[in-house]
Amino acid sequence: VLECNPACNWTYIIQHDYGTITHGPAEGTWYGINQYLLYECNDCWGAGLRFEWFCDDDGTRVAHDRGFSAGAYYALTAGLNWKPHTNLIVRPEIRYDWVDGVSAPDAEPFDFGDASEQLSGGFDFIVTY
């Protein structure tokens, strides 16, 4: 049973990345910001939201079978953290990705170059010892 009270813990995290390639198949810079908002209900349950923005103006970082794709990439993820045991965490999530400003119509990053957005889901198990 998921029971939350007003005294639950909130955590906010922000991360920034910046990178440069000067010698490689493509040269340029990329940068981005990741933001996390986590809500811990109790010792067994938590929830989280993540928003990611990644900008590859020069098309140096995001590659696929049709080449490199310049653009601004976004992702919104929602998930749960369930700890059924002290040494086990189960984390299901759903994620929506989209891109804006891709350099060429046939260079979309999703669905083998044909889509500018995608919806996906997944889960992982973390075992500690």
mmCIF file of C-alpha atoms in Angstrom:
data_model
loop_
_atom_site.group_PDB
_atom_site.id
_atom_site.type_symbol
_atom_site.label_atom_id
_atom_site.label_comp_id
_atom_site.label_asym_id
_atom_site.label_seq_id
_atom_site.Cartn_x
_atom_site.Cartn_y
_atom_site.Cartn_z
ATOM 1 C CA VAL A 1 0.000 0.000 0.000
ATOM 2 C CA LEU A 2 1.358 3.389 -1.005
ATOM 3 C CA GLU A 3 0.858 5.803 1.883
ATOM 4 C CA CYS A 4 2.315 9.303 1.775
ATOM 5 C CA ASN A 5 2.140 12.126 4.268
ATOM 6 C CA PRO A 6 2.973 15.844 4.044
ATOM 7 C CA ALA A 7 6.331 15.253 5.740
ATOM 8 C CA CYS A 8 7.670 13.287 2.746
ATOM 9 C CA ASN A 9 11.109 14.221 1.469
ATOM 10 C CA TRP A 10 11.593 16.201 -1.744
ATOM 11 C CA THR A 11 14.943 16.314 -3.550
ATOM 12 C CA TYR A 12 15.844 18.505 -6.527
ATOM 13 C CA ILE A 13 18.987 17.876 -8.594
ATOM 14 C CA ILE A 14 20.337 19.849 -11.532
ATOM 15 C CA GLN A 15 23.269 18.761 -13.709
ATOM 16 C CA HIS A 16 25.002 20.571 -16.564
ATOM 17 C CA ASP A 17 27.197 19.031 -19.270
ATOM 18 C CA TYR A 18 29.436 20.776 -21.784
ATOM 19 C CA GLY A 19 31.696 19.062 -24.272
ATOM 20 C CA THR A 20 33.890 19.817 -27.273
ATOM 21 C CA ILE A 21 35.322 17.649 -30.029
ATOM 22 C CA THR A 22 38.313 19.134 -31.835
ATOM 23 C CA HIS A 23 39.694 16.061 -33.623
ATOM 24 C CA GLY A 24 37.212 13.532 -34.949
ATOM 25 C CA PRO A 25 34.734 12.781 -37.719
ATOM 26 C CA ALA A 26 32.817 15.956 -36.760
ATOM 27 C CA GLU A 27 34.043 18.943 -34.760
ATOM 28 C CA GLY A 28 32.006 21.179 -32.473
ATOM 29 C CA THR A 29 30.422 21.565 -29.068
ATOM 30 C CA TRP A 30 27.395 20.241 -27.230
ATOM 31 C CA TYR A 31 25.792 21.064 -23.898
ATOM 32 C CA GLY A 32 22.775 20.209 -21.806
ATOM 33 C CA ILE A 33 20.916 20.356 -18.532
ATOM 34 C CA ASN A 34 19.291 17.494 -16.620
ATOM 35 C CA GLN A 35 16.821 18.187 -13.827
ATOM 36 C CA TYR A 36 15.444 15.649 -11.353
ATOM 37 C CA LEU A 37 12.595 16.030 -8.876
ATOM 38 C CA LEU A 38 12.407 13.100 -6.450
ATOM 39 C CA TYR A 39 9.723 12.396 -3.869
ATOM 40 C CA GLU A 40 10.358 9.835 -1.123
ATOM 41 C CA CYS A 41 7.109 8.662 0.438
ATOM 42 C CA ASN A 42 8.483 6.100 2.879
ATOM 43 C CA ASP A 43 11.213 3.482 3.162
ATOM 44 C CA CYS A 44 9.666 1.387 0.363
ATOM 45 C CA TRP A 45 8.250 3.875 -2.166
ATOM 46 C CA GLY A 46 9.453 6.920 -4.063
ATOM 47 C CA ALA A 47 8.665 8.676 -7.327
ATOM 48 C CA GLY A 48 10.697 10.786 -9.693
ATOM 49 C CA LEU A 49 10.492 13.103 -12.678
ATOM 50 C CA ARG A 50 13.413 13.904 -14.961
ATOM 51 C CA PHE A 51 13.598 16.564 -17.666
ATOM 52 C CA GLU A 52 16.601 16.584 -19.979
ATOM 53 C CA TRP A 53 17.625 19.171 -22.556
ATOM 54 C CA PHE A 54 20.604 18.448 -24.787
ATOM 55 C CA CYS A 55 21.788 20.764 -27.552
ATOM 56 C CA ASP A 56 24.012 19.548 -30.373
ATOM 57 C CA ASP A 57 24.073 22.615 -32.640
ATOM 58 C CA ASP A 58 27.006 21.368 -34.700
ATOM 59 C CA GLY A 59 25.837 17.772 -35.137
ATOM 60 C CA THR A 60 28.933 16.386 -33.459
ATOM 61 C CA ARG A 61 27.495 14.098 -30.797
ATOM 62 C CA VAL A 62 24.271 12.407 -31.955
ATOM 63 C CA ALA A 63 24.981 9.842 -34.651
ATOM 64 C CA HIS A 64 22.839 7.209 -36.342
ATOM 65 C CA ASP A 65 22.963 5.121 -39.495
ATOM 66 C CA ARG A 66 22.363 8.175 -41.738
ATOM 67 C CA GLY A 67 25.048 10.376 -40.183
ATOM 68 C CA PHE A 68 25.029 13.004 -37.457
ATOM 69 C CA SER A 69 21.931 14.989 -36.375
ATOM 70 C CA ALA A 70 22.238 18.552 -35.152
ATOM 71 C CA GLY A 71 19.379 19.802 -33.004
ATOM 72 C CA ALA A 72 17.928 20.333 -29.563
ATOM 73 C CA TYR A 73 16.929 17.088 -27.855
ATOM 74 C CA TYR A 74 14.426 16.802 -25.007
ATOM 75 C CA ALA A 75 13.311 13.949 -22.747
ATOM 76 C CA LEU A 76 10.687 13.760 -20.028
ATOM 77 C CA THR A 77 10.726 10.690 -17.788
ATOM 78 C CA ALA A 78 8.442 9.625 -14.930
ATOM 79 C CA GLY A 79 9.185 6.655 -12.727
ATOM 80 C CA LEU A 80 8.750 4.872 -9.431
ATOM 81 C CA ASN A 81 11.282 3.473 -6.988
ATOM 82 C CA TRP A 82 10.108 0.418 -5.080
ATOM 83 C CA LYS A 83 12.299 -1.184 -2.431
ATOM 84 C CA PRO A 84 10.691 -4.540 -1.584
ATOM 85 C CA HIS A 85 13.856 -5.594 0.256
ATOM 86 C CA THR A 86 16.871 -3.833 1.777
ATOM 87 C CA ASN A 87 19.081 -5.057 -1.091
ATOM 88 C CA LEU A 88 16.672 -4.647 -4.029
ATOM 89 C CA ILE A 89 15.266 -1.611 -5.864
ATOM 90 C CA VAL A 90 12.797 -1.960 -8.755
ATOM 91 C CA ARG A 91 12.461 1.118 -10.982
ATOM 92 C CA PRO A 92 9.807 1.165 -13.735
ATOM 93 C CA GLU A 93 9.652 4.262 -15.957
ATOM 94 C CA ILE A 94 7.978 5.801 -18.981
ATOM 95 C CA ARG A 95 9.855 8.238 -21.211
ATOM 96 C CA TYR A 96 8.957 10.656 -23.999
ATOM 97 C CA ASP A 97 11.757 11.965 -26.263
ATOM 98 C CA TRP A 98 11.552 14.635 -28.948
ATOM 99 C CA VAL A 99 13.898 16.752 -31.031
ATOM 100 C CA ASP A 100 13.682 20.219 -32.537
ATOM 101 C CA GLY A 101 15.813 21.639 -35.337
ATOM 102 C CA VAL A 102 17.247 18.516 -36.965
ATOM 103 C CA SER A 103 19.504 19.496 -39.847
ATOM 104 C CA ALA A 104 17.961 17.277 -42.552
ATOM 105 C CA PRO A 105 14.531 15.632 -43.070
ATOM 106 C CA ASP A 106 16.021 12.141 -43.408
ATOM 107 C CA ALA A 107 18.244 12.570 -40.335
ATOM 108 C CA GLU A 108 15.569 12.300 -37.628
ATOM 109 C CA PRO A 109 17.022 10.482 -34.605
ATOM 110 C CA PHE A 110 14.160 8.026 -33.957
ATOM 111 C CA ASP A 111 12.504 5.194 -35.899
ATOM 112 C CA PHE A 112 15.491 4.659 -38.216
ATOM 113 C CA GLY A 113 15.606 8.306 -39.290
ATOM 114 C CA ASP A 114 11.860 8.791 -39.850
ATOM 115 C CA ALA A 115 10.578 10.251 -36.552
ATOM 116 C CA SER A 116 11.309 13.307 -34.433
ATOM 117 C CA GLU A 117 9.718 11.829 -31.283
ATOM 118 C CA GLN A 118 9.274 8.542 -29.447
ATOM 119 C CA LEU A 119 7.570 7.058 -26.414
ATOM 120 C CA SER A 120 9.315 4.261 -24.537
ATOM 121 C CA GLY A 121 9.213 2.483 -21.242
ATOM 122 C CA GLY A 122 11.470 0.293 -19.223
ATOM 123 C CA PHE A 123 12.499 -0.874 -15.817
ATOM 124 C CA ASP A 124 15.606 -1.913 -14.013
ATOM 125 C CA PHE A 125 16.515 -3.887 -10.928
ATOM 126 C CA ILE A 126 19.300 -2.736 -8.644
ATOM 127 C CA VAL A 127 20.788 -5.324 -6.324
ATOM 128 C CA THR A 128 23.185 -4.131 -3.642
ATOM 129 C CA TYR A 129 25.432 -6.275 -1.483
#
